[in-house]
Amino acid sequence: MPKLHLLARLLAPLLALAAPIAARADALIDNVNGMTLDEKGQVVRFTGLMMNREGRITLLLAQGQKRPKKIDWKLDMGGKTLVPGMIDGHGHVMGLGAQLLRVDLSETNSLDEALAKIRAYATANPTKWILGGGWNQERWKLGRFPTAAELDSAVGDRPAWLERVDGHAGWANSRAIATAGVAAATRDPNGGRIEREAGGKPSGVFVDAAMDLITKSIPAPTPRELNAAFLAAQDRLLSLGVTAVADMGTSQSDWLTFRRMADINLLKMRILSYAAGVDAALAVAGQGPTPWLYADRLRMGGIKILDDGALGSRGAWLKADYADAPGNRGLIFHSDDQLLNLMIRGSMDGFQIAVHAIGDRANQQVLDAIEVLSQTYKGDRRWRIEHAQIVDPKDLPRFGKFGTIASMQPVHQTSDMHMVEARLGEARLAGAYAWRSMLQNGSRLAFGSDFPVESPDPWAGWAASFTRQDATGQPFGGWRPEEAVTREQGWAGFTTGAAYAGFAEDKIGRIAIGMRADFLILDRDPLLASPSDLRATKVIETWVGGDRVWQRK
């Protein structure tokens, strides 16, 4: 991973922010336009808060209420807005860090633009492999996947591997394919697909499980490179007001990186870790979830399981054929018995289970498994279904049973709305991105972004949740507006809902007595801002556990 000079640059502001203001003490943050949600989702307002040496909130103060005199220090915020830290209910911390340090194609609008960016990056970075991602053939209006020959035109002297924006497909050049030993005779793996030319030769794109055929040949990053990636991701998240993340798919290497950073006091945000499969969970946590570590900044409490692919690569598992690809219903990752076995292996040791399911058939399979497992595994399990993008309307009421949580990403709807119409056809959209239906059926909602698939900006996600519109205000009135939630419900998805989904509702997500002092100072009131102004929200300061960990310069 290049750009290691960023490590020193990223360390400097963190060390500066560890100065006297972060010395835990009884403190008063005063003269704020404070707002939070309570346990019932109602807005609570205040003008000051007290916090103690442990970084917990001890008092909320109303307008005109007498201020305590015996305090160690006080900050007057000049009437600025204070809200709880935002929680991303589904992200990939190290994936974001890698994206920030590698070639990023997420803003490219054509194949030619992407190739030019790859060419420039390859020239500037004499690494053994050229790595990156973010490409989207739908955004390029290409009408097909890109090819190895096209990538060869930008970089042909070294292997190159670039993941699609959703992380469910990768684009390799000819050198990478040859290095990995993939040829026409190579079979498609279970749960994956090699895109091929006439005659069976790999054309350059590898979908889902087939990606492993290439990635197994990529040299592992060094610990120093991983440290730099983590710090880059953390700085980006804190700058956006994201103080906690459910890290979906934590590897052993990721976990060691988080621990390394925490051991030298550089883990500033909170990470609710979901292991990348049962084996990773057992290797890290042993026979059950870890305790909360580093003053509630890190815990592995769950396991993430993949049950299908993504819509963009036509890997999401559907009940009927794709409207734009007759004969294709997506990828089946597990039989019913295989999925049950994986969920049982995690559940028997007390791990929370989070299953990625995008297509309606995959969602049905997970709901079926939850119904079976709930007969044996009682108590507060909080089964999670990640994404739940396309759900058969007859399956929607099942999300309200057995404590099932719908962990969804509002920005996926605004990014996917035109593509999903092509993939499914108008008649099959009734259960698409059905946030309001989830709430009406009794499910708990947790919102996130799925970064780096999408931007980690929570303000864009919040705006999308109650408008069903993109950054340009399209479509007029919102896409399938009957599934919009209220502004307050959208806010809850990124705070109280995401905290509950991670068994952290007694620690974070609200400004309340006894909670961790995780809060933001903003440049505007998000409850009064128009949707476009909400998207433009700027974080002035980010505080975690009573420490100011990021400040706008």
XYZ file of C-alpha atoms in Angstrom, residues 340 343-344 347-348 366-383 398 401-404:
28
model
C -28.399 -22.996 9.353
C -25.699 -19.580 12.125
C -25.842 -22.363 14.718
C -25.206 -18.766 18.029
C -24.176 -21.646 20.263
C -32.389 -15.930 6.193
C -35.867 -15.300 7.607
C -36.575 -19.030 7.386
C -33.344 -19.768 9.258
C -34.126 -17.222 11.985
C -37.548 -18.791 12.496
C -35.983 -22.231 12.944
C -33.136 -21.066 15.193
C -35.404 -18.977 17.413
C -37.026 -22.176 18.634
C -33.709 -23.197 20.213
C -31.762 -19.998 20.803
C -33.983 -17.953 23.075
C -33.408 -14.607 24.719
C -32.279 -11.313 23.271
C -30.506 -12.480 20.105
C -31.129 -9.442 17.874
C -30.730 -11.325 14.608
C -41.536 -11.583 9.156
C -40.626 -11.369 14.519
C -37.954 -12.840 16.791
C -36.325 -9.446 17.377
C -34.988 -9.270 13.818
